[in-house]
Amino acid sequence: MGELDARHVDSSSSRPSVTIGSSLIPVINKLQDILAQAGSELDVSLPQVAVVGSQSSGKSSVLEALVGRDFLPRGCDICTRRPLVLMLENRLPKPGDDRTEWGEFRHLPEKRFYDFSEIRAEIQAETEREAGLNKGVSDKQIRLKITSPNVLNMTLVDLPGITKVPVGDQPNDIEARIRKMVMTHISQQNCIILAVTPANSDLATSDALQMAREADPDGFRTIGVITKLDIMDRGTDARSFLLGKVIPLKLGYVGVVNRSQEDINKNRGIATALAYEEKFFNDHSVYRGLSDHCGIPQLARKLNEILEQHIRMVFPALKADLNSKMGTVLKELQTYGKPIESKMEQGVILLNILTQYCEAFAAMVDGKSQEMSTKELSGGARIHYILQSIFVKCLEEVDPCDDLTDDDIRMAIQNASGARNALFVPEVPFEFLVRRQIARLLDPSLQCLRFVYDELMKISHACEVTELQRFPVLRKHLDEVMVKFLRDGVEPAERMIGNLIEMEVDYINTSHPNFLGGNKAAELAMQLLKSPQGVTDAEGQTSQTSQTARTIRSGLLNGLLPNQGSRPQPNNENHVSSDIGWTSAGEPMACRPFGEPSHSESMPSIIHLREPPSSLRPVQMTENKAVEIVVTKLLLRSYYDIVRKNIQDLVPKAIMHFLVNLTKRNLHRTFIQKLYRENLFEELLQEHDAHVSQRKRNQELFKVLEQSVQALEKVDFDVSSQTSSLGTDASIGLPRIPRTSAHLHTTAGGEIGQVSYRPFPMPSMTKSTA
């Protein structure tokens, strides 16, 4: 039985084992290539293994051992100065193949490197092109794919080694920069961390393990690799670390033996190093019993298995993320539109934009916009609010007598009477005062018009047609036409409003059926004077008496006002006429020329009148005057209410007719007349250079995402259902792979047939068993 196992190991050692679902890692590698075209614009986290370790920890030796080839730069100083994304692709040789192993760089497409020393040289040259010649570092990746029948499918990222002391052109904060670069990679949840630590250092203070713990506190994504086990101090071993007793990791540890610098200098190959490693572990008393934790072959299988299962777990989410990003890019790409090539296309696009703009404008005015706000009034609702809640309500609150005092009204009445005393309330003061109050309605009416104009301008700016964003020149011309069109609509509306006010001012229609009239006003005035507490008029409304009415009523009750029509009797002792002098006996003096001195020594001195002041006001309130004031106020309010209702009704109608509805009806026709001209097509449909470049970039991103999704759709089994049915492997903390006895087999043409997974025993295990 032991011989059978040994023969099986020998026959299978020439090629790596293949796990179930081995098509997944190549798909991820293909995604790496596809997404690399987009640079850093697409933030897609793909499953991969990041190799982390301090400088000279043996990272490069581990990677070369996994590949089975010398291809990485070597030296005593920092060698890895840029992240190297290493995609390993297993490909069995086909009949007629002259070469079965090669490398390809992303920055050198269509070129294959069959000489791995040339791969090393190209890595060195590309590093120097980006990071300089003197030990500088850069976070720009180098992408290398190695195809070989001797590798297992996986994606590794070799990160710069953590260094403490800057050398060459390295900045003083080189350690912080490298740590930041490393953390950027290993903090992604889809990244498996390969923490490399040399056995001849203090493992408990390993930089790699410390950083891995920061990015993966629970240790679910970290594999520990302990290198240089063969140069540990005699009498010591790494058993406790390999078994996870010091720093536990869910994915465990693997110990390896690296080639020494002497081996490298003497060009000893990887095969020789692997043979030495196998012999070392077989001969070591401690490591002989830890075969599943030791050796490069075991590390390769472990990485392959973990990466496969990790991809299986994240596959549905990855596919959903790519589809989501593709939808987002497509939506943004649609906003940029398609390139315009012909005059016909230009005309169609321009006409479509103008039509959509006018339809959007009318929809916002009519309240039919698809983007209706639920937080505040917008569009036509704001116009209605201005007309009804601001304009109409404001006029309702205006009292035509607010700015008229009783003295103002009394003065107007007396001035209208001329040199005579009016027997009735004259019409002139009423018409004068009511015209003045009606004229006050012009300013709020024009303000209302201005408010509606401003709202229409806001609506025009809010009409954002998607394609209009592409053409700034068209947007500018469209705004100019819109402003002029609205201003042209304001002018007839202003004239109409002015005419409405002038009509009301020009003809005072006292025959209006709703006008109170003089007789009714006089009756109400007398009632007001007799009942200071108020009187109910014919309409059932209670009117409060004015301060004047209360004063008159109080004066009548106290006998302070003179009786109308009576003339005061002259006092013979005190009364002096302005034309005739009186003697001491009460007889009139003879008239004499003005200025002639009196010769009678017994005559009293002449009484002189005061000069009339330049401004005269009545000094005495009579009951008639009080009645006239109240009557005038009643007439003013009555007629003003009639006019106010007319203005409240007609001004909104004028604004809607001459401005709002006219804009809805004629805007499209105006745009066609002003802008839809063939000689203007090219000028109006000019795009920003940035817009053109962004559309091109989005097209490239969409193509990349589309290719990525198509690549995932080629996987010929349901990963999610497979994952749910596999359970969990406690040894690696990932879904368990069914372990069957089936082996890798090929068809007659050399293609891979149905593959099932069976863990191959380690050589050391077989030999020790034997």
Short mmCIF file of N, CA, C and O in Angstrom, two decimals, residues 307-353:
data_model
loop_
_atom_site.label_atom_id
_atom_site.label_comp_id
_atom_site.label_asym_id
_atom_site.label_seq_id
_atom_site.Cartn_x
_atom_site.Cartn_y
_atom_site.Cartn_z
N LEU A 307 -8.28 30.45 -1.67
CA LEU A 307 -8.69 31.48 -2.63
C LEU A 307 -9.90 31.02 -3.43
O LEU A 307 -10.83 31.81 -3.68
N GLU A 308 -9.92 29.73 -3.83
CA GLU A 308 -11.09 29.22 -4.55
C GLU A 308 -12.36 29.39 -3.72
O GLU A 308 -13.38 29.87 -4.21
N GLN A 309 -12.29 28.96 -2.48
CA GLN A 309 -13.48 29.02 -1.64
C GLN A 309 -13.86 30.47 -1.28
O GLN A 309 -15.04 30.80 -1.17
N HIS A 310 -12.86 31.30 -1.14
CA HIS A 310 -13.15 32.71 -0.88
C HIS A 310 -13.86 33.34 -2.09
O HIS A 310 -14.82 34.10 -1.94
N ILE A 311 -13.38 33.01 -3.29
CA ILE A 311 -14.05 33.51 -4.50
C ILE A 311 -15.47 32.98 -4.56
O ILE A 311 -16.41 33.71 -4.90
N ARG A 312 -15.65 31.72 -4.21
CA ARG A 312 -16.98 31.13 -4.24
C ARG A 312 -17.93 31.88 -3.31
O ARG A 312 -19.10 32.10 -3.63
N MET A 313 -17.42 32.29 -2.18
CA MET A 313 -18.25 33.00 -1.21
C MET A 313 -18.63 34.40 -1.69
O MET A 313 -19.76 34.85 -1.54
N VAL A 314 -17.67 35.11 -2.28
CA VAL A 314 -17.93 36.51 -2.64
C VAL A 314 -18.44 36.66 -4.06
O VAL A 314 -18.76 37.77 -4.48
N PHE A 315 -18.54 35.54 -4.78
CA PHE A 315 -18.92 35.60 -6.20
C PHE A 315 -20.26 36.30 -6.42
O PHE A 315 -20.36 37.20 -7.26
N PRO A 316 -21.33 35.93 -5.71
CA PRO A 316 -22.61 36.62 -5.95
C PRO A 316 -22.55 38.11 -5.66
O PRO A 316 -23.07 38.92 -6.44
N ALA A 317 -21.90 38.48 -4.55
CA ALA A 317 -21.81 39.91 -4.23
C ALA A 317 -20.96 40.65 -5.25
O ALA A 317 -21.26 41.80 -5.61
N LEU A 318 -19.89 40.00 -5.74
CA LEU A 318 -19.04 40.62 -6.74
C LEU A 318 -19.82 40.86 -8.03
O LEU A 318 -19.74 41.94 -8.64
N LYS A 319 -20.59 39.87 -8.44
CA LYS A 319 -21.38 40.01 -9.65
C LYS A 319 -22.43 41.12 -9.49
O LYS A 319 -22.63 41.94 -10.41
N ALA A 320 -23.07 41.18 -8.33
CA ALA A 320 -24.06 42.24 -8.07
C ALA A 320 -23.40 43.61 -8.07
O ALA A 320 -23.98 44.59 -8.58
N ASP A 321 -22.18 43.70 -7.49
CA ASP A 321 -21.48 44.98 -7.45
C ASP A 321 -21.13 45.46 -8.86
O ASP A 321 -21.29 46.64 -9.20
N LEU A 322 -20.67 44.54 -9.70
CA LEU A 322 -20.33 44.92 -11.08
C LEU A 322 -21.58 45.35 -11.86
O LEU A 322 -21.54 46.32 -12.61
N ASN A 323 -22.68 44.63 -11.65
CA ASN A 323 -23.92 45.02 -12.33
C ASN A 323 -24.40 46.39 -11.87
O ASN A 323 -24.89 47.19 -12.67
N SER A 324 -24.27 46.64 -10.58
CA SER A 324 -24.68 47.94 -10.05
C SER A 324 -23.83 49.06 -10.63
O SER A 324 -24.35 50.11 -11.04
N LYS A 325 -22.52 48.85 -10.67
CA LYS A 325 -21.64 49.87 -11.23
C LYS A 325 -21.90 50.07 -12.72
O LYS A 325 -21.85 51.20 -13.22
N MET A 326 -22.20 48.99 -13.42
CA MET A 326 -22.50 49.11 -14.85
C MET A 326 -23.77 49.93 -15.06
O MET A 326 -23.85 50.76 -15.97
N GLY A 327 -24.76 49.71 -14.22
CA GLY A 327 -25.99 50.50 -14.31
C GLY A 327 -25.74 51.97 -14.04
O GLY A 327 -26.30 52.84 -14.71
N THR A 328 -24.90 52.25 -13.04
CA THR A 328 -24.59 53.64 -12.71
C THR A 328 -23.85 54.33 -13.85
O THR A 328 -24.17 55.46 -14.22
N VAL A 329 -22.87 53.63 -14.41
CA VAL A 329 -22.11 54.21 -15.52
C VAL A 329 -23.00 54.41 -16.74
O VAL A 329 -22.91 55.43 -17.44
N LEU A 330 -23.88 53.45 -17.00
CA LEU A 330 -24.79 53.58 -18.14
C LEU A 330 -25.72 54.77 -17.97
O LEU A 330 -25.96 55.53 -18.93
N LYS A 331 -26.23 54.96 -16.76
CA LYS A 331 -27.12 56.09 -16.51
C LYS A 331 -26.38 57.40 -16.71
O LYS A 331 -26.91 58.35 -17.31
N GLU A 332 -25.15 57.47 -16.23
CA GLU A 332 -24.38 58.70 -16.43
C GLU A 332 -24.03 58.88 -17.91
O GLU A 332 -24.04 60.00 -18.42
N LEU A 333 -23.74 57.78 -18.59
CA LEU A 333 -23.41 57.86 -20.01
C LEU A 333 -24.59 58.38 -20.82
O LEU A 333 -24.40 59.12 -21.80
N GLN A 334 -25.78 58.03 -20.43
CA GLN A 334 -26.97 58.50 -21.14
C GLN A 334 -27.13 60.01 -21.03
O GLN A 334 -27.69 60.64 -21.93
N THR A 335 -26.64 60.59 -19.93
CA THR A 335 -26.74 62.04 -19.79
C THR A 335 -25.82 62.77 -20.77
O THR A 335 -26.07 63.92 -21.11
N TYR A 336 -24.78 62.09 -21.24
CA TYR A 336 -23.86 62.72 -22.18
C TYR A 336 -24.34 62.59 -23.62
O TYR A 336 -23.88 63.33 -24.49
N GLY A 337 -25.28 61.67 -23.86
CA GLY A 337 -25.81 61.52 -25.21
C GLY A 337 -24.80 60.90 -26.16
O GLY A 337 -23.65 60.61 -25.81
N LYS A 338 -25.24 60.72 -27.39
CA LYS A 338 -24.38 60.15 -28.43
C LYS A 338 -23.72 61.24 -29.25
O LYS A 338 -24.27 62.34 -29.38
N PRO A 339 -22.56 60.99 -29.79
CA PRO A 339 -21.92 61.99 -30.65
C PRO A 339 -22.79 62.31 -31.86
O PRO A 339 -23.47 61.44 -32.41
N ILE A 340 -22.80 63.58 -32.25
CA ILE A 340 -23.62 64.04 -33.38
C ILE A 340 -22.73 64.12 -34.61
O ILE A 340 -21.68 64.76 -34.59
N GLU A 341 -23.19 63.51 -35.69
CA GLU A 341 -22.34 63.43 -36.88
C GLU A 341 -22.88 64.19 -38.07
O GLU A 341 -22.13 64.71 -38.88
N SER A 342 -24.20 64.30 -38.26
CA SER A 342 -24.76 64.91 -39.46
C SER A 342 -25.66 66.08 -39.10
O SER A 342 -26.09 66.24 -37.97
N LYS A 343 -25.94 66.90 -40.12
CA LYS A 343 -26.85 68.03 -39.95
C LYS A 343 -28.24 67.55 -39.56
O LYS A 343 -28.93 68.18 -38.76
N MET A 344 -28.64 66.44 -40.14
CA MET A 344 -29.97 65.92 -39.83
C MET A 344 -30.07 65.55 -38.35
O MET A 344 -31.05 65.87 -37.68
N GLU A 345 -29.04 64.89 -37.85
CA GLU A 345 -29.02 64.53 -36.43
C GLU A 345 -29.02 65.78 -35.57
O GLU A 345 -29.69 65.83 -34.53
N GLN A 346 -28.27 66.80 -35.98
CA GLN A 346 -28.24 68.04 -35.23
C GLN A 346 -29.64 68.66 -35.15
O GLN A 346 -30.07 69.11 -34.09
N GLY A 347 -30.34 68.69 -36.30
CA GLY A 347 -31.67 69.27 -36.33
C GLY A 347 -32.64 68.49 -35.46
O GLY A 347 -33.46 69.08 -34.74
N VAL A 348 -32.56 67.17 -35.52
CA VAL A 348 -33.45 66.34 -34.71
C VAL A 348 -33.20 66.56 -33.23
O VAL A 348 -34.14 66.72 -32.43
N ILE A 349 -31.93 66.59 -32.85
CA ILE A 349 -31.60 66.76 -31.44
C ILE A 349 -32.03 68.15 -30.95
O ILE A 349 -32.61 68.30 -29.86
N LEU A 350 -31.77 69.18 -31.74
CA LEU A 350 -32.13 70.54 -31.33
C LEU A 350 -33.65 70.67 -31.19
O LEU A 350 -34.14 71.22 -30.19
N LEU A 351 -34.38 70.16 -32.16
CA LEU A 351 -35.84 70.24 -32.08
C LEU A 351 -36.36 69.46 -30.88
O LEU A 351 -37.29 69.92 -30.19
N ASN A 352 -35.76 68.33 -30.62
CA ASN A 352 -36.18 67.52 -29.48
C ASN A 352 -35.92 68.24 -28.17
O ASN A 352 -36.76 68.23 -27.26
N ILE A 353 -34.78 68.91 -28.06
CA ILE A 353 -34.46 69.64 -26.83
C ILE A 353 -35.44 70.80 -26.63
O ILE A 353 -35.95 71.01 -25.52
#
